[in-house]
Coordinates of C-alpha atoms and ligand atoms in Angstrom, one line a residue:
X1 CA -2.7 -40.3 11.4
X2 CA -4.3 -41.0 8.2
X3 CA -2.8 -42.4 4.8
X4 CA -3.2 -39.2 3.2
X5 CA -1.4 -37.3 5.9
X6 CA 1.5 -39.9 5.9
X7 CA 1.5 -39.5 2.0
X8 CA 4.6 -36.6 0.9
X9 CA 2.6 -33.2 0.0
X10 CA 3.1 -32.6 -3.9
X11 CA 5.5 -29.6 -4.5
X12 CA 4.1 -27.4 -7.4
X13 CA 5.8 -26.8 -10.5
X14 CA 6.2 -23.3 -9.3
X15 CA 7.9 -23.6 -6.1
X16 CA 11.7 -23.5 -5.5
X17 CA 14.4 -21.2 -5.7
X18 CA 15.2 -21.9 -9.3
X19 CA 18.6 -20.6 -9.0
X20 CA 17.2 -17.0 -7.9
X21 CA 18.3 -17.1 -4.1
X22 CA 19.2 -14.1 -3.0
X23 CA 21.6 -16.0 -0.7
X24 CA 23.8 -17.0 -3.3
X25 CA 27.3 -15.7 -3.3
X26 CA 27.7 -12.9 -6.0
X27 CA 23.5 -12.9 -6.1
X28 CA 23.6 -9.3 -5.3
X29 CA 26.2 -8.1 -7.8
X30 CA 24.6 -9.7 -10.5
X31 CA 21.1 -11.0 -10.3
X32 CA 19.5 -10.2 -13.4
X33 CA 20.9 -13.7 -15.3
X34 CA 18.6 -15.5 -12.5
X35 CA 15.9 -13.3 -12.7
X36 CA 15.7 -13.4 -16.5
X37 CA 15.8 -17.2 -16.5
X38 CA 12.9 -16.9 -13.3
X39 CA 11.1 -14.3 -15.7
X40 CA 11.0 -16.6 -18.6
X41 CA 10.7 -19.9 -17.0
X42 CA 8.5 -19.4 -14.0
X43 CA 6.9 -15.6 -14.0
X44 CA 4.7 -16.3 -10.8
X45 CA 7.0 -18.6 -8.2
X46 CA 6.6 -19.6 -5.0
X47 CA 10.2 -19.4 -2.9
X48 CA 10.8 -22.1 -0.3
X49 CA 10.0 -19.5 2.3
X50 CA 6.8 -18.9 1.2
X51 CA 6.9 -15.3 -0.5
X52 CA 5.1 -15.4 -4.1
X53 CA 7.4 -13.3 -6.9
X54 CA 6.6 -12.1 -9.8
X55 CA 9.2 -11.2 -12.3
X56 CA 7.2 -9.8 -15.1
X57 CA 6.0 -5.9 -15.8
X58 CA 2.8 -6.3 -16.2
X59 CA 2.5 -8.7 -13.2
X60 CA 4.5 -6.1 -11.3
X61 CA 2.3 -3.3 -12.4
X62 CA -0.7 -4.5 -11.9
X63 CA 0.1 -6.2 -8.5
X64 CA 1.2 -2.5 -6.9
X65 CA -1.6 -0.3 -9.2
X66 CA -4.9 -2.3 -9.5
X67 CA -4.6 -5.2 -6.9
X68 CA -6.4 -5.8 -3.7
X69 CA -3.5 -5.6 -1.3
X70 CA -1.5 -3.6 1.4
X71 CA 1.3 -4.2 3.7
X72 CA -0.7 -6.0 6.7
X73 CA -2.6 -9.0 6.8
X74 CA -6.7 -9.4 7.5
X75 CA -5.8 -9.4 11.6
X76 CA -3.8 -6.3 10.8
X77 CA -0.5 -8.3 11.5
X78 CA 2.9 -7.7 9.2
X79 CA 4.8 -10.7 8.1
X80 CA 7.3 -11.8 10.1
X81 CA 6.2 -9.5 13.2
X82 CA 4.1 -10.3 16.4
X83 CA 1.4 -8.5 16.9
X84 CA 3.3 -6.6 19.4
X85 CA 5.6 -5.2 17.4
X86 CA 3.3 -4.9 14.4
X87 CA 1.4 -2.1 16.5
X88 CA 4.9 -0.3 16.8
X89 CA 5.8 -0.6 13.2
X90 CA 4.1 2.1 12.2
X91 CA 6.7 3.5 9.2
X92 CA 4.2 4.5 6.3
X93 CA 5.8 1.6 4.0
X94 CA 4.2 -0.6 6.5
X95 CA 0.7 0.9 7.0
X96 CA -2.6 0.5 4.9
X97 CA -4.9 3.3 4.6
X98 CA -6.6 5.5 6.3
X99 CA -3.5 5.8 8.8
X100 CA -0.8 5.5 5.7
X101 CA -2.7 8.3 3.7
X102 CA -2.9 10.1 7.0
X103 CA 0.6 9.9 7.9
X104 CA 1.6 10.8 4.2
X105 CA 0.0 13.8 3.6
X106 CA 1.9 15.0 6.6
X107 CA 5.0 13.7 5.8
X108 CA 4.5 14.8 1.9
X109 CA 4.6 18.8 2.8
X110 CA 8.5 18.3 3.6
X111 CA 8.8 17.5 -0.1
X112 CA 7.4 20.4 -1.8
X113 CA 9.6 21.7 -4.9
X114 CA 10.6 25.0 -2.8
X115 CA 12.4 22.6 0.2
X116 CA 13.9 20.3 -2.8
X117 CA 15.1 23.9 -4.3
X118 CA 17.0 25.0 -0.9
X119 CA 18.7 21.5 -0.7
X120 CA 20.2 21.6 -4.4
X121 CA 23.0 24.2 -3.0
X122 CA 23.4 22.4 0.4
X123 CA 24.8 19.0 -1.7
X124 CA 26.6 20.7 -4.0
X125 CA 28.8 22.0 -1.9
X126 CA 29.2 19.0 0.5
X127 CA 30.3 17.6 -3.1
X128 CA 32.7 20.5 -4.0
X129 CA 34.3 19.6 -0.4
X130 CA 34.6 16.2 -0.8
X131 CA 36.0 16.2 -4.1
X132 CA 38.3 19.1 -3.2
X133 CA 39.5 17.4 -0.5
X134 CA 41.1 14.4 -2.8
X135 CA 44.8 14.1 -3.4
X136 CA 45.2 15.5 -6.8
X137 CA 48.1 12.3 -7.0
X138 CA 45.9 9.9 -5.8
X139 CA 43.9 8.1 -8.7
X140 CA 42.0 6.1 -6.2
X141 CA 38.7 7.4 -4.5
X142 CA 36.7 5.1 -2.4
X143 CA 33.1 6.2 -3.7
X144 CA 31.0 5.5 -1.0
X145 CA 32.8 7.5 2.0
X146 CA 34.0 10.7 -0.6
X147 CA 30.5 10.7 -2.8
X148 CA 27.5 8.4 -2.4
X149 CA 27.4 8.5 1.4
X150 CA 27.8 12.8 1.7
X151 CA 25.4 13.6 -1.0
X152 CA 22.5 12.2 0.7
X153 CA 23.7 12.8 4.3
X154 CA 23.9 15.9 3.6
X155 CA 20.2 16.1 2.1
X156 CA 18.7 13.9 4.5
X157 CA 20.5 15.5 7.4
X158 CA 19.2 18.6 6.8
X159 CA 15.7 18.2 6.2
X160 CA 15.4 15.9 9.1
X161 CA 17.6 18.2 11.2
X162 CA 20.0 15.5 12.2
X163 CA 23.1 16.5 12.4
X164 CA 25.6 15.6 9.5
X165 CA 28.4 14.7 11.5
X166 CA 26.4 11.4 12.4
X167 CA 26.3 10.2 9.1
X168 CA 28.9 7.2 9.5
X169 CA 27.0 5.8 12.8
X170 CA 23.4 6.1 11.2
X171 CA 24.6 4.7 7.9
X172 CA 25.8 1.5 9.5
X173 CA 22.4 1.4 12.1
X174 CA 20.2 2.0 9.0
X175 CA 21.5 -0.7 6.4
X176 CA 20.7 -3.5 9.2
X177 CA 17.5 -1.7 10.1
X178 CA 16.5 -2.4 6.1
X179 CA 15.9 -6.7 7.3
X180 CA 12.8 -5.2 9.0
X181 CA 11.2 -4.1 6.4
X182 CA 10.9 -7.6 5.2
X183 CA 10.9 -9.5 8.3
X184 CA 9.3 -12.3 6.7
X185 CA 11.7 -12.9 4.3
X186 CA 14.7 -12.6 6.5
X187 CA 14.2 -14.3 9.9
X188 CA 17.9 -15.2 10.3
X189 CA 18.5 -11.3 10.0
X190 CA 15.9 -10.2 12.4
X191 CA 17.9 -10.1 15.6
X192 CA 20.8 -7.9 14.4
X193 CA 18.5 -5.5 12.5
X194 CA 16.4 -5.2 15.7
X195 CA 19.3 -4.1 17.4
X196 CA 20.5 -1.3 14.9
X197 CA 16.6 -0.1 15.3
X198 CA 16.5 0.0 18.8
X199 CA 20.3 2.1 18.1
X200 CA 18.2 4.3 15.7
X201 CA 15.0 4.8 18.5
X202 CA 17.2 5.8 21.2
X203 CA 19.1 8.4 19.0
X204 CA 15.8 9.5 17.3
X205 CA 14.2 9.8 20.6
X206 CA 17.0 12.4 22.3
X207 CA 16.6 14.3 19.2
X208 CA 12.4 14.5 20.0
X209 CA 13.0 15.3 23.2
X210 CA 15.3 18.4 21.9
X211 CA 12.9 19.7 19.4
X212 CA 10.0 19.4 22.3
X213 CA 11.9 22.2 24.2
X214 CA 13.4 23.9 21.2
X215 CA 10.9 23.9 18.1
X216 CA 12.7 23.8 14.5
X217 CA 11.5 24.3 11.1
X218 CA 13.1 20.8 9.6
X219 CA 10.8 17.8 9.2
X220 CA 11.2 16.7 12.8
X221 CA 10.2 20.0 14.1
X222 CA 6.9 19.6 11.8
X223 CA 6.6 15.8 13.1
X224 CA 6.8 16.8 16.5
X225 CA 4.3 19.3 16.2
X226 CA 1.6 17.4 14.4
X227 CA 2.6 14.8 17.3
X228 CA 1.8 17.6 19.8
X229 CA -1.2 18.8 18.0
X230 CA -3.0 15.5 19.3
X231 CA -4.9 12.8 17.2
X232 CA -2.9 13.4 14.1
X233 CA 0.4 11.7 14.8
X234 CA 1.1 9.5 17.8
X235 CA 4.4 8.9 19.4
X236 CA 5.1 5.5 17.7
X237 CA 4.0 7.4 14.1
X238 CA 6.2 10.0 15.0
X239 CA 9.6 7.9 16.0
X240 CA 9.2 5.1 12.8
X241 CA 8.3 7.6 10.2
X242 CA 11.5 9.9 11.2
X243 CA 13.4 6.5 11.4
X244 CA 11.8 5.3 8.1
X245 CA 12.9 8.6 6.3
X246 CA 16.5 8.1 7.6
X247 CA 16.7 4.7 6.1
X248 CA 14.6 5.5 2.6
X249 CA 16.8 8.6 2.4
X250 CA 20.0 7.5 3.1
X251 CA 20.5 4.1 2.3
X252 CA 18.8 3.9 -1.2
X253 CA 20.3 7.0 -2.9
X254 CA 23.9 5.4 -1.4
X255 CA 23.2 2.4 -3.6
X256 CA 21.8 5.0 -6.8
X257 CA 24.9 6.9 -7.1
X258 CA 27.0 4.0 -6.2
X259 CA 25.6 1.4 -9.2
X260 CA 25.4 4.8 -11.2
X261 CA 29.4 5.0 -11.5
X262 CA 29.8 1.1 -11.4
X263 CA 27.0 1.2 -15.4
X264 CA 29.4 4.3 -16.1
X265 CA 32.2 2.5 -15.4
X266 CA 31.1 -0.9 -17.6
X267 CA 30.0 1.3 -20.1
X268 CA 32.6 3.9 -20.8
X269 CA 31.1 5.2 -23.9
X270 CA 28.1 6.5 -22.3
X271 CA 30.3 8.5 -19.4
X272 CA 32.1 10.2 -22.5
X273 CA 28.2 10.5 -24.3
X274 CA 27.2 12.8 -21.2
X275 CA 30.2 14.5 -20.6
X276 CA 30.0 15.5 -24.4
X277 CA 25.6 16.4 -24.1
X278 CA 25.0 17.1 -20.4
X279 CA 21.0 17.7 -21.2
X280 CA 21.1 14.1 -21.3
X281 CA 21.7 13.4 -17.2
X282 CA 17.9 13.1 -16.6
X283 CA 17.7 10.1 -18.8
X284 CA 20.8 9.0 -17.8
X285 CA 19.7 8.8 -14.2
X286 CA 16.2 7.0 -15.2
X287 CA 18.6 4.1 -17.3
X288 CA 20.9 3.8 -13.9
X289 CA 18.0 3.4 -11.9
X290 CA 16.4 1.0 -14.4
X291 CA 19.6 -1.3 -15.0
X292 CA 20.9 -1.4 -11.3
X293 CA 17.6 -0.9 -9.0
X294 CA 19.5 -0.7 -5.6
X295 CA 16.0 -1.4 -4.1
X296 CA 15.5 -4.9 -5.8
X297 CA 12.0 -5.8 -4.9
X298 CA 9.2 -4.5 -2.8
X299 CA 6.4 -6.2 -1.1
X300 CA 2.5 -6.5 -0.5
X301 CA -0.3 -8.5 1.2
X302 CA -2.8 -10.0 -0.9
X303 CA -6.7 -8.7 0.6
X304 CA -8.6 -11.0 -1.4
X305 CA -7.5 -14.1 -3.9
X306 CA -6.2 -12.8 -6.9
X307 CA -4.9 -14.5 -10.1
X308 CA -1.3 -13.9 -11.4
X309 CA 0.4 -16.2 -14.5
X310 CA -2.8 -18.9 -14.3
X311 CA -1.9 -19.6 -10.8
X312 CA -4.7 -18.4 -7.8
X313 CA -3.0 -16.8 -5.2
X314 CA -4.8 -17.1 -1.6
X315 CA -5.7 -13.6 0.7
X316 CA -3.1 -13.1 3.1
X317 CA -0.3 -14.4 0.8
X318 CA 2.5 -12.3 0.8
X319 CA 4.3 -11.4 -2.2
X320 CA 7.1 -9.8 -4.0
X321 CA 6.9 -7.5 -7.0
X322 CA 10.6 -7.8 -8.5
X323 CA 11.6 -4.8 -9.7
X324 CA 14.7 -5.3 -10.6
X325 CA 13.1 -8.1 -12.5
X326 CA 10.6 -6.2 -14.5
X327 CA 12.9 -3.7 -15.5
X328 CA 14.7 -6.0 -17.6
X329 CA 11.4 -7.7 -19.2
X330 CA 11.7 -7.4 -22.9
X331 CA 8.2 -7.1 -23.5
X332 CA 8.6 -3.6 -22.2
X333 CA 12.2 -2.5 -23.2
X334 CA 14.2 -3.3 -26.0
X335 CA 17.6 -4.9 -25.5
X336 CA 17.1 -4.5 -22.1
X337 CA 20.5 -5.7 -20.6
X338 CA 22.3 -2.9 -22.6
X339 CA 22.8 0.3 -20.7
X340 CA 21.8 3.4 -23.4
X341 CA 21.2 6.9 -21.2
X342 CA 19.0 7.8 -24.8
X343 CA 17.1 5.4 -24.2
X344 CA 12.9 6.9 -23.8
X345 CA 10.6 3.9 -23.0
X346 CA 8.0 2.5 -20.1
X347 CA 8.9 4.1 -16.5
X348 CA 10.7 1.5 -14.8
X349 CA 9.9 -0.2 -11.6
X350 CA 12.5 1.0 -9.1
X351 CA 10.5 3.7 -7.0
X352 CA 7.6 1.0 -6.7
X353 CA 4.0 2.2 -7.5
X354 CA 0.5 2.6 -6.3
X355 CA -0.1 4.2 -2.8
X356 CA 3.2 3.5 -1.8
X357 CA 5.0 4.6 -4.7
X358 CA 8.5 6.5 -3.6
X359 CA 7.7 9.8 -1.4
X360 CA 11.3 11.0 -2.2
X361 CA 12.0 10.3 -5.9
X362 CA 12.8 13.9 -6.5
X363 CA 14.6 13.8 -4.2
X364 CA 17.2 10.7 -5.1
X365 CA 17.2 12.3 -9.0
X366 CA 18.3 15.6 -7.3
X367 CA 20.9 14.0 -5.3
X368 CA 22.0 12.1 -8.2
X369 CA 22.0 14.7 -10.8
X370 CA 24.1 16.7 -8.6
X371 CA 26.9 14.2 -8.1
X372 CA 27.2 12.8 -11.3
X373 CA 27.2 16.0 -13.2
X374 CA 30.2 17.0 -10.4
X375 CA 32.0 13.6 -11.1
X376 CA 31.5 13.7 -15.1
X377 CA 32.8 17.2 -14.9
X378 CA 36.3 16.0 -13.2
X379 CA 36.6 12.9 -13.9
X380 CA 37.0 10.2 -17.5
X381 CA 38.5 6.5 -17.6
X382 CA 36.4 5.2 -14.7
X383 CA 37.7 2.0 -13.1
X384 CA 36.3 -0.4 -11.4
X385 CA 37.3 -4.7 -9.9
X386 CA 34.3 -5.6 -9.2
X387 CA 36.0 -7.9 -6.3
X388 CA 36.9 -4.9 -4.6
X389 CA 33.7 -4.5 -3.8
X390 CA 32.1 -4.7 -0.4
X391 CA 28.3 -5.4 0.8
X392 CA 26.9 -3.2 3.2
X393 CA 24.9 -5.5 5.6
X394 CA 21.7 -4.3 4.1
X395 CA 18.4 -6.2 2.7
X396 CA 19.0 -3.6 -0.2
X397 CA 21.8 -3.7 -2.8
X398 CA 24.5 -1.1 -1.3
X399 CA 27.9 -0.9 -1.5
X400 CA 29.7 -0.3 1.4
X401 CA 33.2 0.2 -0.1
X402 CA 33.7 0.5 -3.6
X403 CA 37.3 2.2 -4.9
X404 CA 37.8 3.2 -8.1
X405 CA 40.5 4.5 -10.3
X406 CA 39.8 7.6 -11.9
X407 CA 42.0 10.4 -14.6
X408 CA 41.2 13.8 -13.6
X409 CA 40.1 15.9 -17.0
Ligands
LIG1 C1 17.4 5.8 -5.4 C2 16.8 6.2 -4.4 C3 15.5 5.5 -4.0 C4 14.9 4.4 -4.4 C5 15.4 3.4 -5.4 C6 13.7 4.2 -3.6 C7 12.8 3.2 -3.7 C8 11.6 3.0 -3.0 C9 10.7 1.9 -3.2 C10 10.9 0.7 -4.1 C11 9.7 2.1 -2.3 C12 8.5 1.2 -2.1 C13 7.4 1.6 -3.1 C14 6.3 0.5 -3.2 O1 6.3 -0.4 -2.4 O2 5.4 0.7 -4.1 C15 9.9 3.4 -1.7 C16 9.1 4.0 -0.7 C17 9.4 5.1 0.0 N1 10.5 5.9 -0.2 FE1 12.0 5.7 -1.6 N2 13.5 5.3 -2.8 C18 14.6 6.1 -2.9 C19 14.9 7.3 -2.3 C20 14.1 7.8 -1.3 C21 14.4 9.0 -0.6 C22 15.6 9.9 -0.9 C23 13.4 9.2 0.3 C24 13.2 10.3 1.3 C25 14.0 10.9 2.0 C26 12.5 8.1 0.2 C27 11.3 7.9 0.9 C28 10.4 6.9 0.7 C29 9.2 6.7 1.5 C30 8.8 7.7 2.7 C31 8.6 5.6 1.0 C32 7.3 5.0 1.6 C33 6.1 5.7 0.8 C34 4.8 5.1 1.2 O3 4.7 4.0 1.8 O4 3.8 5.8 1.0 N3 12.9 7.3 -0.8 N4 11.1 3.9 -2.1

């Protein structure tokens, strides 16, 4: 061994944790005072488990719009994956083109504005019976079970063509399935999560097997017949991409309409503001999904060096655009930790951008729209401990219990 080797490596300036480990206890309820002091203190940093973040919007941007960089290294490899089970992988959020632009055109024609038109009725009414079904004495309602868990079951479940009963079982498979999506980041997580997959394949598989004898119109029928059409969708396409939409669909719009009511509930004179103008629920939705992003970050691959704050960042690195992050960078929106549903700036972060930006967007605003113009119709005086909280046992940011008090109108 040489001097130099014995000699302790220098640790850059921008490497460390700087507070902003999402480990912390009480990190995922509230995040942003790290992240602000990461944003203005180190914008490009380097965590101790080597994953490069960037806080700002303009980093963020340009990382997911103009950059060099997909979801697999140069030898085709995902982070945190063998090469085994990066061949498996083969969920559109972890595939670089051609296949990804392959798989997502097909995926995409499930999302045309006529299916989103025939869901609107379906969640309405699985929101009509859950809110019917509350005891009119009871001031308490657990949000996730009675509102932010049916409204995108019942979406989800339909379009898939899974059936809706299920939703309690795939909700707890799916939020430890999320780890895998960052595999990387999250080795300590990796054995659970590859359980709930597994959980998730076998049911997803008896499903295929059904819809090979019995052809439906839902997205699996579709999935299965491109599958069966031959060199357009190959079993493991087929089985991760039904997966992936389970999680994406179910999980993420959960943890919308769940930080939704907690902003409503910290801020109760915006909850009277859209009671009084309801034309103002779509910006109301865009400033829930700006202030609470339940999907805080999202990832990429670096395909050739590329330069972020001064700092050259080698191929292959992997790195983390942090959404949640960006949507709070003052450069871009004005008093950005105060929660106004008028507000009309930049587009925030939180579907992600570039090729992978969020295939069901629509989707989560219709969901959202619905159950918050239900709840603002019934309901004023939102409460809300934040102790009483509960984590689901997800990478993303997602409730798992979460009562609240509320005074029927
Ligand atoms: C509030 C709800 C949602 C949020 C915050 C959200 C967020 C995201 C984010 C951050 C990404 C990654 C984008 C990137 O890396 O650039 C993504 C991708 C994706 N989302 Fe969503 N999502 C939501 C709802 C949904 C729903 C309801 C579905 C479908 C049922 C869905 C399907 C997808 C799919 C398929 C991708 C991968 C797209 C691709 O790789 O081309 N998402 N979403």
């Amino acid at each position: 061994m040489s001097d130099k080797d014995a000699m302790p490596r220098a640790i850059p300036e921008y490497a460390g944790w700087f507070g902003a480990d999402p480990d912390l206890p009480g990190f995922k309820l509230n995040p942003h005072g790290a992240y602000k002091h990461l944003r203005e203190t180190v914008p490009v940093n380097l965590t101790p488990n080597d994953m490069w973040r960037l806080t700002r919007y303009e980093d963020i941007q340009r990382l997911l719009k103009h950059t060099p960089a997909g979801m697999r290294d140069s030898e085709g490899l995902i982070s945190g994956m063998t090469k085994e089970e990066s061949d498996a992988n083969r969920f559109i959020l972890q595939m670089d083109p051609p296949d990804h632009d392959r798989i997502r055109r097909l995926v995409s024609k499930a999302f045309t504005p006529s299916a989103l038109t025939a869901i609107g009725p379906l969640v309405q009414q699985s929101i009509d019976q859950e809110l019917d079904k509350l005891d009119p004495g009871n001031p308490t309602i657990d949000v996730i079970p009675n509102l932010a868990l049916p409204v995108p079951a019942a979406s989800i479940c339909a379009m898939l063509g899974v059936p809706f009963s299920d939703r309690d079982m795939l909700s707890e498979w799916v939020s430890l399935a999320t780890y895998r999506l960052a595999a990387g980041a999250y080795p300590q997580m990796q054995e659970q999560a590859a359980e709930a997959l597994q959980q998730l394949i076998n049911y997803m598989m008896a499903l295929i097997e059904e819809r090979r004898k019995n052809p439906t119109e839902d997205i699996l029928g579709a999935l299965v017949s491109a599958e069966e059409e031959g060199d357009r969708l190959d079993v493991e396409e087929l089985l991760f991409n039904s997966i992936g939409l389970l999680i994406a669909g179910l999980e993420t719009t959960i943890g919308l309409i769940a930080h939704a009511m907690r902003c409503f509930a910290r801020f109760p004179d915006q909850w009277e503001l859209l009671y009084q103008q309801p034309e103002l629920l779509e910006s109301a939705i865009e400033e829930c999904l700006r202030f609470e992003p339940s999907v805080p970050l999202t990832l990429r691959t670096l395909h050739e060096d590329t330069e972020f704050g001064g700092i050259i960042i080698p191929k292959d690195s992997r790195i983390m655009a942090v959404l949640i992050a960006g949507n709070r960078d003052p450069a871009v929106f004005s008093d950005p930790d105060n929660f106004d549903i008028t507000r009309n700036e930049a587009r925030h972060c939180s579907f992600g951008g570039g090729i992978h930006f969020c295939l069901g967007s629509h989707l989560a605003r219709l969901n959202t729209q619905i159950a918050l113009s239900s709840m603002v119709a019934r309901f004023s005086n939102l409460e809300l401990n934040d102790e009483d909280i509960e984590w689901a046992p997800s990478l993303f940011r997602i409730p798992g219990k979460m009562p609240m008090q509320f005074t029927r109108r």
